[in-house]
Structures are given as structure tokens and as C-alpha cells.
């Protein structure tokens, strides 16, 4: 019993002294951020590591905001090197970055992602316009020129062509980058199209406030019409499995993998596909980014190589693995410019 | 009850007997009812457990086998070694998928040079063939110029088709596998060229975005490192603290306060320990994110109260007469503790420790905060390398879009449950073997 205890105590002391020595040199590239960009970052990391077995890449998820927040904590091996994001970095976040010493940030747009609206595969086809979603989900809408609490409880009240289904929309929760795109491209557009924006501006006396009010989502009837999904798309799919008359918001890639369970709706008359999103015809899409901490280039082995590999034609090009997995590729000219940005590490401020 | 029902002399008034009998009946009925409640409660919980297990097992068992295709690969010297000198760079950068594809075309009798048709055929093979064939040649360059039978993995969609999770009844435009590929797959199966083999990759591979090559390897190593850290830190610290508090500490307000706080600590939600770990171990001490050492330290903090409480209970259960006897023959207090109390309390301590470890093994929440939800491809070689853990791997696979990951999620859950069952069984066996009754 006794020698065992002494060995244990020695090991404890060793571990404790290990814990006390700070700031390890690091030989892994660390990436964190958007869960939408995660599948792509994972594929790139895997392929990159297969080709260059001397480098290691660790990819974490957590959401665009969380990734950028970690990225902006400072310079040094204990902070991440690349933040993935499904939206452009905000000026306030750049300021926070600069305040922590992260002054040189390289912004890289690597492709587009489409957001699709889908219902159970056995249901009818939907042809949506942004205003339909606004009328379904807004807390207040204009009826006969007056702003009233949203009276719509069934889809066929919005458009007689829709089925007699109770409105139950499963939309991404507030922490998702997808939510922002949904608000801006669907609710905001619908708000304007229905004239609610004008009515709200008149009521609130300020267009900025009215625009913000447009993006609110109804909470009446116990919140059963608009349900926030804080988890990932499999959760949304499970909800639609449980409620066959629900309509969910998905990423294009997730839908393509589950096309045998889901029926996708058109938006603005356009069916979402890689082609319609790349050309910009399909209205609800967003660019995907990653941000490089320039101060880490040359310090963390493999960082520059990873960044270059990511934007190379064999990765993000039309025949590359990312496109095969649902990424909508950049147009050729844009891809070329991006490659140059990464190669020269042109920082955000230095852009012409 | 027995007195009322077994009286020899019936009481004078019949009404009193009736009342007593009615009372007895009622009490008997109450007893029966209470038993029934208990049985219903047990039935409900067993039913829930049965549903849980059957769902997990039904979803998970297919993942333990994986469809593989037996290809006769010709290691073409023109492709691998054009210079004839076996230069390492040539061997490293050769187009191995092309070799595998050529072998596949032969098997399925594909002669068309239509790019689209060839692409469909290529997509039946896992992307891992590249590395697999490359490693074969790099290990044994003598293979160049020969034809070898090689088992390669099929793409996860083909695997899902064979396992039935992609249905053939779905119209082609909604299916991930087209009719042409189904035809080929059926032919390969009929020829005995494609069979489901035991999926060793599930236990040894690291993270992958392709379902067929994703495995628990990194998670198992990460969990092992974390459990080792917990065992090395939490057990000595916990046992020492418990023995001091139980045997040596003076009874005063201060030790009472400590005791109350240890009990409170045991009830703190685990995510709080994650936040603490992030603040102390990563931001303050500068330990690397995602490292299994940090995970182990956080889980140590979480397990410590459990071990202290279990150890104290075990030590308190040792009869005082043992201590008094030892002290009476002149042993010091430390001798009493180490020679008599601790050995007798050992089964209880071990049980508490193993249950604490099992709880730590299944913990996910605190690991989210310290970056262990990560995509790690290579094995960690030390506790300072980035790693994941078993429950985290379950969580990560559950959010994937591909069909192949659904069964893997359930399979990983089964592996985790397997470890739990084994650990709990060990705890029970130890208790049965070493327990002494007084």
C-alpha cells in the first residue's frame, strides 16, 4: 500500500509542476468558428494532413461569433490562428481584435452556402416569396392599411395556394449565423414588400428602429408558430419528422443529403441548387469566410500552407471536394483574387 | 395485524369483529396497492430502459460492420514508378485512386469512357483507398508491377444502401445513390466481391468527414489520458482529504464548513467546472486548448467530491473497535489508519472511485468549454496534444448530415455504454470480494 501511495503522490507532483509552466510552443494549426463552415474546414484539414503528414490541423466548432471572439483574444500560441465565419466580421469585433493586439487580419471568402426551406417529403410543393414568411412569422402585419397583431395561423390564410396547415416554422436559433441571413434576406425583404416597414416607420418615427422591429418573430399562441432551433439541422429534421406539417430551414448540403426525407420549396420562384446560388439568382445565400491571424504566420508551422491549400483550385474549385459536399463555389475571377489575397496575406485594412 | 386475526375467543359483540375484519381488509388492500404502485414504477422504468437500449442497439449494430470491396489492384509501374528507380517522391505522389478505379472498372465490366459514368463508378470507392494503397507500396516497394487482392472500403452511400438506410424505393432524383450504382453494387455483392466485414476502423481511425473512415481512435486515446489524469490526481487527493477529515481533523466550525462545501461541490452542475477550467487552466496557467490534460484536470475537480464523500462513508463504516484495539496495543494514529482502517475501507473507496470515474468518462458539458469538441485526425501522443473524448464524439457525430454517421452515433454510444457497464461491474465485483461484514 505504502509504495503505491508514494508513486501516486510523485505523479501528482509531476502533473502539478507541468500545469504551472505556461505558454507552450505549438505545432498544430488551430481553427475554430462557424458550424456551417465546419464540414468544409474538416474536409480541408483532412485532405491537407493527408498530403503533408508533418502538419496538424485541429478544427473546433462553436459558431461564428464564438470563433471570432476566441480569435480576437490575442496573439500567442494559446490563441487560435484561424476563425471560420458564416458572416463578415463586424467592425466592433475588429476593434476588439485590435485592442487585444490582433491588428493584422486577413479576410478570405471561400464560397457560398445556400439556405433552403423544406417540408416533409410526402407533403405538397411550396412556392414561397419572402413576404409569405414575413406574414407567417411577424408579430405585427398590415391589414387594410392598419398595423395589427398577426392574424394568420394557417398557411392558406397567407396564400390560398398553400395547404390548410397550421403555421409551424422551425427556424435557426439566435446564436446561429444562419438566423441573421434568414432575418435579413427573408424577414427584412418581406417586411419591405408588404409595406409593413413603412407602417412601422410611421408608428415608431424612425426607420432604423422600424427595420429592427421588422426582424422580430412572433411569440403568440405559446410560440408554436415560430420555433427556434438552437441545435443543428438534425434537430430540425427530427421536428419535421414529428410534425409532418412543419416547415424547416436547412443548409443546402444538409438538404441534399436528406433529399429522400425532405421536399424543398422555391423562394422567389427559384429552386435552390448550386447553380442558382452561385449565380446569385436564389435569394437566400451567404458567403463563407475564414480569417487568418497574420502575426501567427511563420510562427505556427503549417498555417500559411493550410491557408493556401484551402483556396487552391483543387479544393474550392468546381471539381473539388468542397463543392461535392455542398459548397457553392466562387466565380473564377473572385477565386483568383482570393488566392492572391491569401498568397500575399493582404490584411483587411490594406485592401484597396 | 396478526393479533387481530388470530384471536382464539371471538369477541362478544359480532359488530366489533366485523369492524376489525373490515379494518384488516382495508390495510391488506392498502399494502397490495402500494406493492402494485411499486411494480408499475419498476415496469415503467424498465420499459423506458428497454426502449432506449433497443433503439440504440438497432441503430448502432450495423456500424460494427462496413462494406468492403475486394479489388485486384495492379500496381502499375508506369503510374507509381515511372523512372524505374523507386524514388520516394514518385511513390508518395502517385495517383493511387486511378489504380483502384481501374480494378473496379474491370470488376463491374465498365468499358465506357463517358466521364459521367466513370465518375459514378469512382464514387463507389472510399477516398481512403489513396492512403491505403500508398501505405502498402511505401511499406513494400516490391509490390510495384504485381497484382494484389486488396480489400478497400466502399463509399458510405453504398454502405448505407447495402444496410438499407438508403431505400431503393425512393425515386432516383431524391436518392444519393443512382440506379446505375445500385446495379453495380448488386453485381459486386452477387459476385461475392463486396461483403460487410468487421469494422476495425471504427475503433482505430481518427476523425474524418467521410463516414466510412470515421472512427473512435482519437476519442478512445483522449478518454484514456483523461481517465489516467483523474486516477492519478483525484484518487490520492480525494482519499487523503477524506481520511484527514474523517480521522484526524478536529471537529469545529471550520471543518463543518468544509464538509458542507464538499457536499455542495458534488451538486454543482458540471458545465461550471468547464468554465472554471477555461479560466484557470487555459487562460491563467496557459495550458493548450483541446488537450486531454486540461480535460483530465477539469474532470478531476468534478470527481473529487464524489471520491471524498464515498471514502468518508467507507472510513466511517469501519467499526471503532478496530481503531481502539489498534490504539490499545500501542499503534500510532497513522499506523492505525494505514494498517487497519484503510485496508478495511478499501472496497468502499474503490467502489466510489470507479463510480466517480464512470461518471467522468461520460461527461460532455465541461469539455465543450475547453475546446475538446474538435476535429482531430491524428492520434494524440501525449496528454498535451489535442484530443476528443468518447461522449464528445457521440455529440459531434450526431450533428453530421450523412446517413453513415447516424449508425456511428449509436455505435459510439454502445461503446461508451459498454465501458460504463464494465466499470460498474468491476465496482460490484470488488465490493463483493473484499467487503467484510461485522
PDB file of C-alpha atoms in Angstrom, chain B residues 69-229:
ATOM      1  CA  UNK B  69     -14.860  -4.372 -51.970  1.00  0.00           C
ATOM      2  CA  UNK B  70     -12.199  -6.872 -52.926  1.00  0.00           C
ATOM      3  CA  UNK B  71     -10.233  -5.393 -55.816  1.00  0.00           C
ATOM      4  CA  UNK B  72      -7.418  -6.994 -57.766  1.00  0.00           C
ATOM      5  CA  UNK B  73      -5.205  -3.958 -57.924  1.00  0.00           C
ATOM      6  CA  UNK B  74      -2.415  -3.908 -60.478  1.00  0.00           C
ATOM      7  CA  UNK B  75       0.346  -1.734 -59.051  1.00  0.00           C
ATOM      8  CA  UNK B  76       1.216  -0.235 -62.390  1.00  0.00           C
ATOM      9  CA  UNK B  77       4.908   0.727 -62.572  1.00  0.00           C
ATOM     10  CA  UNK B  78       4.082   3.338 -65.218  1.00  0.00           C
ATOM     11  CA  UNK B  79       1.931   5.121 -62.648  1.00  0.00           C
ATOM     12  CA  UNK B  80       3.845   4.596 -59.404  1.00  0.00           C
ATOM     13  CA  UNK B  81       7.419   4.418 -60.537  1.00  0.00           C
ATOM     14  CA  UNK B  82       7.812   5.996 -63.968  1.00  0.00           C
ATOM     15  CA  UNK B  83      11.588   6.396 -63.613  1.00  0.00           C
ATOM     16  CA  UNK B  84      12.116   2.790 -62.558  1.00  0.00           C
ATOM     17  CA  UNK B  85      14.274   3.854 -59.612  1.00  0.00           C
ATOM     18  CA  UNK B  86      11.579   3.802 -56.869  1.00  0.00           C
ATOM     19  CA  UNK B  87      12.044   7.434 -55.932  1.00  0.00           C
ATOM     20  CA  UNK B  88      10.199   8.093 -52.654  1.00  0.00           C
ATOM     21  CA  UNK B  89       8.555  11.265 -54.031  1.00  0.00           C
ATOM     22  CA  UNK B  90       7.159   9.366 -57.004  1.00  0.00           C
ATOM     23  CA  UNK B  91       5.772   6.674 -54.762  1.00  0.00           C
ATOM     24  CA  UNK B  92       4.319   9.272 -52.411  1.00  0.00           C
ATOM     25  CA  UNK B  93       2.599  11.327 -55.076  1.00  0.00           C
ATOM     26  CA  UNK B  94       1.374   8.622 -57.429  1.00  0.00           C
ATOM     27  CA  UNK B  95      -2.274   8.574 -58.445  1.00  0.00           C
ATOM     28  CA  UNK B  96      -3.397   5.563 -56.403  1.00  0.00           C
ATOM     29  CA  UNK B  97      -7.152   6.137 -56.771  1.00  0.00           C
ATOM     30  CA  UNK B  98      -6.648   5.625 -60.505  1.00  0.00           C
ATOM     31  CA  UNK B  99      -5.235   2.140 -59.883  1.00  0.00           C
ATOM     32  CA  UNK B 100      -8.167   1.209 -57.674  1.00  0.00           C
ATOM     33  CA  UNK B 101     -10.621   2.652 -60.163  1.00  0.00           C
ATOM     34  CA  UNK B 102      -9.106   0.652 -63.000  1.00  0.00           C
ATOM     35  CA  UNK B 103      -9.508  -2.512 -60.929  1.00  0.00           C
ATOM     36  CA  UNK B 104     -13.120  -1.594 -60.165  1.00  0.00           C
ATOM     37  CA  UNK B 105     -13.936  -0.941 -63.836  1.00  0.00           C
ATOM     38  CA  UNK B 106     -12.738  -4.443 -64.632  1.00  0.00           C
ATOM     39  CA  UNK B 107     -14.909  -5.970 -61.904  1.00  0.00           C
ATOM     40  CA  UNK B 108     -18.092  -4.249 -62.983  1.00  0.00           C
ATOM     41  CA  UNK B 109     -17.285  -4.622 -66.667  1.00  0.00           C
ATOM     42  CA  UNK B 110     -17.263  -0.903 -67.331  1.00  0.00           C
ATOM     43  CA  UNK B 111     -15.807  -0.055 -70.706  1.00  0.00           C
ATOM     44  CA  UNK B 112     -17.464   3.253 -71.395  1.00  0.00           C
ATOM     45  CA  UNK B 113     -15.177   6.259 -71.349  1.00  0.00           C
ATOM     46  CA  UNK B 114     -18.059   8.635 -70.598  1.00  0.00           C
ATOM     47  CA  UNK B 115     -16.820  10.878 -67.801  1.00  0.00           C
ATOM     48  CA  UNK B 116     -20.121  10.888 -66.003  1.00  0.00           C
ATOM     49  CA  UNK B 117     -20.408   7.110 -65.954  1.00  0.00           C
ATOM     50  CA  UNK B 118     -16.836   6.771 -64.736  1.00  0.00           C
ATOM     51  CA  UNK B 119     -17.473   9.345 -62.059  1.00  0.00           C
ATOM     52  CA  UNK B 120     -20.423   7.311 -60.810  1.00  0.00           C
ATOM     53  CA  UNK B 121     -18.173   4.268 -60.613  1.00  0.00           C
ATOM     54  CA  UNK B 122     -15.371   6.194 -58.913  1.00  0.00           C
ATOM     55  CA  UNK B 123     -17.828   7.366 -56.289  1.00  0.00           C
ATOM     56  CA  UNK B 124     -18.393   3.832 -55.127  1.00  0.00           C
ATOM     57  CA  UNK B 125     -14.903   3.724 -53.651  1.00  0.00           C
ATOM     58  CA  UNK B 126     -13.948   5.399 -50.416  1.00  0.00           C
ATOM     59  CA  UNK B 127     -11.462   8.240 -50.639  1.00  0.00           C
ATOM     60  CA  UNK B 128      -9.319   6.301 -48.211  1.00  0.00           C
ATOM     61  CA  UNK B 129      -8.060   3.991 -50.989  1.00  0.00           C
ATOM     62  CA  UNK B 130      -5.477   6.643 -51.833  1.00  0.00           C
ATOM     63  CA  UNK B 131      -3.729   6.418 -48.481  1.00  0.00           C
ATOM     64  CA  UNK B 132      -4.346   2.698 -48.114  1.00  0.00           C
ATOM     65  CA  UNK B 133      -2.617   1.775 -51.378  1.00  0.00           C
ATOM     66  CA  UNK B 134       0.112   4.364 -50.886  1.00  0.00           C
ATOM     67  CA  UNK B 135       0.987   2.973 -47.471  1.00  0.00           C
ATOM     68  CA  UNK B 136       1.056  -0.556 -48.888  1.00  0.00           C
ATOM     69  CA  UNK B 137       3.558   0.433 -51.557  1.00  0.00           C
ATOM     70  CA  UNK B 138       5.665   2.587 -49.261  1.00  0.00           C
ATOM     71  CA  UNK B 139       5.946  -0.294 -46.831  1.00  0.00           C
ATOM     72  CA  UNK B 140       6.748  -2.813 -49.511  1.00  0.00           C
ATOM     73  CA  UNK B 141       8.015  -1.355 -52.824  1.00  0.00           C
ATOM     74  CA  UNK B 142       8.334  -4.883 -54.186  1.00  0.00           C
ATOM     75  CA  UNK B 143       4.569  -4.750 -54.829  1.00  0.00           C
ATOM     76  CA  UNK B 144       5.184  -2.495 -57.818  1.00  0.00           C
ATOM     77  CA  UNK B 145       4.433  -4.373 -61.009  1.00  0.00           C
ATOM     78  CA  UNK B 146       2.372  -7.073 -59.286  1.00  0.00           C
ATOM     79  CA  UNK B 147      -1.380  -7.594 -58.979  1.00  0.00           C
ATOM     80  CA  UNK B 148      -2.644  -7.944 -55.425  1.00  0.00           C
ATOM     81  CA  UNK B 149      -6.071  -8.631 -53.979  1.00  0.00           C
ATOM     82  CA  UNK B 150      -6.918  -5.675 -51.710  1.00  0.00           C
ATOM     83  CA  UNK B 151      -9.983  -5.099 -49.576  1.00  0.00           C
ATOM     84  CA  UNK B 152     -10.942  -1.444 -49.896  1.00  0.00           C
ATOM     85  CA  UNK B 153     -13.823   0.367 -48.254  1.00  0.00           C
ATOM     86  CA  UNK B 154     -16.923   1.255 -50.221  1.00  0.00           C
ATOM     87  CA  UNK B 155     -18.189   4.835 -50.116  1.00  0.00           C
ATOM     88  CA  UNK B 156     -20.579   5.482 -47.202  1.00  0.00           C
ATOM     89  CA  UNK B 157     -23.586   5.908 -49.504  1.00  0.00           C
ATOM     90  CA  UNK B 158     -23.050   2.444 -50.991  1.00  0.00           C
ATOM     91  CA  UNK B 159     -22.663   1.097 -47.487  1.00  0.00           C
ATOM     92  CA  UNK B 160     -25.906   2.793 -46.451  1.00  0.00           C
ATOM     93  CA  UNK B 161     -27.632   1.253 -49.468  1.00  0.00           C
ATOM     94  CA  UNK B 162     -26.483  -2.237 -48.512  1.00  0.00           C
ATOM     95  CA  UNK B 163     -27.569  -1.723 -44.934  1.00  0.00           C
ATOM     96  CA  UNK B 164     -30.930  -0.418 -46.051  1.00  0.00           C
ATOM     97  CA  UNK B 165     -30.699   3.067 -44.568  1.00  0.00           C
ATOM     98  CA  UNK B 166     -30.893   4.441 -48.105  1.00  0.00           C
ATOM     99  CA  UNK B 167     -34.061   2.942 -49.519  1.00  0.00           C
ATOM    100  CA  UNK B 168     -34.224   1.618 -53.070  1.00  0.00           C
ATOM    101  CA  UNK B 169     -37.874   2.654 -53.317  1.00  0.00           C
ATOM    102  CA  UNK B 170     -37.012   6.346 -53.203  1.00  0.00           C
ATOM    103  CA  UNK B 171     -37.196   7.942 -56.652  1.00  0.00           C
ATOM    104  CA  UNK B 172     -33.742   8.254 -58.215  1.00  0.00           C
ATOM    105  CA  UNK B 173     -33.572  12.049 -58.142  1.00  0.00           C
ATOM    106  CA  UNK B 174     -34.063  12.033 -54.385  1.00  0.00           C
ATOM    107  CA  UNK B 175     -31.585   9.281 -53.684  1.00  0.00           C
ATOM    108  CA  UNK B 176     -27.866   9.706 -53.007  1.00  0.00           C
ATOM    109  CA  UNK B 177     -27.115   6.535 -54.995  1.00  0.00           C
ATOM    110  CA  UNK B 178     -28.281   6.373 -58.602  1.00  0.00           C
ATOM    111  CA  UNK B 179     -29.730   3.359 -60.413  1.00  0.00           C
ATOM    112  CA  UNK B 180     -26.500   2.678 -62.227  1.00  0.00           C
ATOM    113  CA  UNK B 181     -24.566   2.476 -58.974  1.00  0.00           C
ATOM    114  CA  UNK B 182     -27.225   0.205 -57.465  1.00  0.00           C
ATOM    115  CA  UNK B 183     -26.802  -2.126 -60.426  1.00  0.00           C
ATOM    116  CA  UNK B 184     -23.051  -2.253 -59.918  1.00  0.00           C
ATOM    117  CA  UNK B 185     -23.390  -2.735 -56.199  1.00  0.00           C
ATOM    118  CA  UNK B 186     -25.784  -5.651 -56.718  1.00  0.00           C
ATOM    119  CA  UNK B 187     -23.378  -7.204 -59.182  1.00  0.00           C
ATOM    120  CA  UNK B 188     -20.463  -6.869 -56.782  1.00  0.00           C
ATOM    121  CA  UNK B 189     -22.497  -8.439 -53.995  1.00  0.00           C
ATOM    122  CA  UNK B 190     -23.678 -11.268 -56.254  1.00  0.00           C
ATOM    123  CA  UNK B 191     -20.076 -11.984 -57.302  1.00  0.00           C
ATOM    124  CA  UNK B 192     -19.013 -12.089 -53.667  1.00  0.00           C
ATOM    125  CA  UNK B 193     -16.738  -9.128 -54.284  1.00  0.00           C
ATOM    126  CA  UNK B 194     -18.498  -6.788 -51.869  1.00  0.00           C
ATOM    127  CA  UNK B 195     -19.199  -8.044 -48.377  1.00  0.00           C
ATOM    128  CA  UNK B 196     -19.676  -6.496 -44.983  1.00  0.00           C
ATOM    129  CA  UNK B 197     -16.609  -7.062 -42.860  1.00  0.00           C
ATOM    130  CA  UNK B 198     -15.935  -6.308 -39.228  1.00  0.00           C
ATOM    131  CA  UNK B 199     -15.279  -2.594 -38.889  1.00  0.00           C
ATOM    132  CA  UNK B 200     -11.936  -2.309 -37.112  1.00  0.00           C
ATOM    133  CA  UNK B 201     -11.720   1.259 -38.420  1.00  0.00           C
ATOM    134  CA  UNK B 202     -14.481   2.238 -36.013  1.00  0.00           C
ATOM    135  CA  UNK B 203     -12.088   1.629 -33.118  1.00  0.00           C
ATOM    136  CA  UNK B 204      -8.786   2.785 -34.582  1.00  0.00           C
ATOM    137  CA  UNK B 205      -9.436   5.612 -37.061  1.00  0.00           C
ATOM    138  CA  UNK B 206      -9.374   9.267 -36.105  1.00  0.00           C
ATOM    139  CA  UNK B 207     -11.900  11.896 -37.130  1.00  0.00           C
ATOM    140  CA  UNK B 208     -12.924  12.004 -40.757  1.00  0.00           C
ATOM    141  CA  UNK B 209     -15.563  13.797 -42.763  1.00  0.00           C
ATOM    142  CA  UNK B 210     -16.244  10.587 -44.654  1.00  0.00           C
ATOM    143  CA  UNK B 211     -18.479   8.349 -42.607  1.00  0.00           C
ATOM    144  CA  UNK B 212     -16.820   5.125 -43.759  1.00  0.00           C
ATOM    145  CA  UNK B 213     -13.415   6.124 -42.418  1.00  0.00           C
ATOM    146  CA  UNK B 214     -14.519   7.959 -39.266  1.00  0.00           C
ATOM    147  CA  UNK B 215     -13.537   6.192 -36.068  1.00  0.00           C
ATOM    148  CA  UNK B 216     -13.225   6.451 -32.333  1.00  0.00           C
ATOM    149  CA  UNK B 217      -9.441   6.098 -32.163  1.00  0.00           C
ATOM    150  CA  UNK B 218      -8.634   9.642 -31.083  1.00  0.00           C
ATOM    151  CA  UNK B 219     -11.586   9.708 -28.699  1.00  0.00           C
ATOM    152  CA  UNK B 220     -10.535   6.456 -27.030  1.00  0.00           C
ATOM    153  CA  UNK B 221      -6.975   7.695 -26.512  1.00  0.00           C
ATOM    154  CA  UNK B 222      -8.235  11.075 -25.286  1.00  0.00           C
ATOM    155  CA  UNK B 223     -10.620   9.422 -22.845  1.00  0.00           C
ATOM    156  CA  UNK B 224      -7.821   7.135 -21.680  1.00  0.00           C
ATOM    157  CA  UNK B 225      -5.487  10.072 -20.993  1.00  0.00           C
ATOM    158  CA  UNK B 226      -8.232  11.885 -19.128  1.00  0.00           C
ATOM    159  CA  UNK B 227      -9.115   8.871 -17.013  1.00  0.00           C
ATOM    160  CA  UNK B 228      -5.418   8.380 -16.219  1.00  0.00           C
ATOM    161  CA  UNK B 229      -5.166  12.014 -15.117  1.00  0.00           C
TER     162      UNK B 229
END
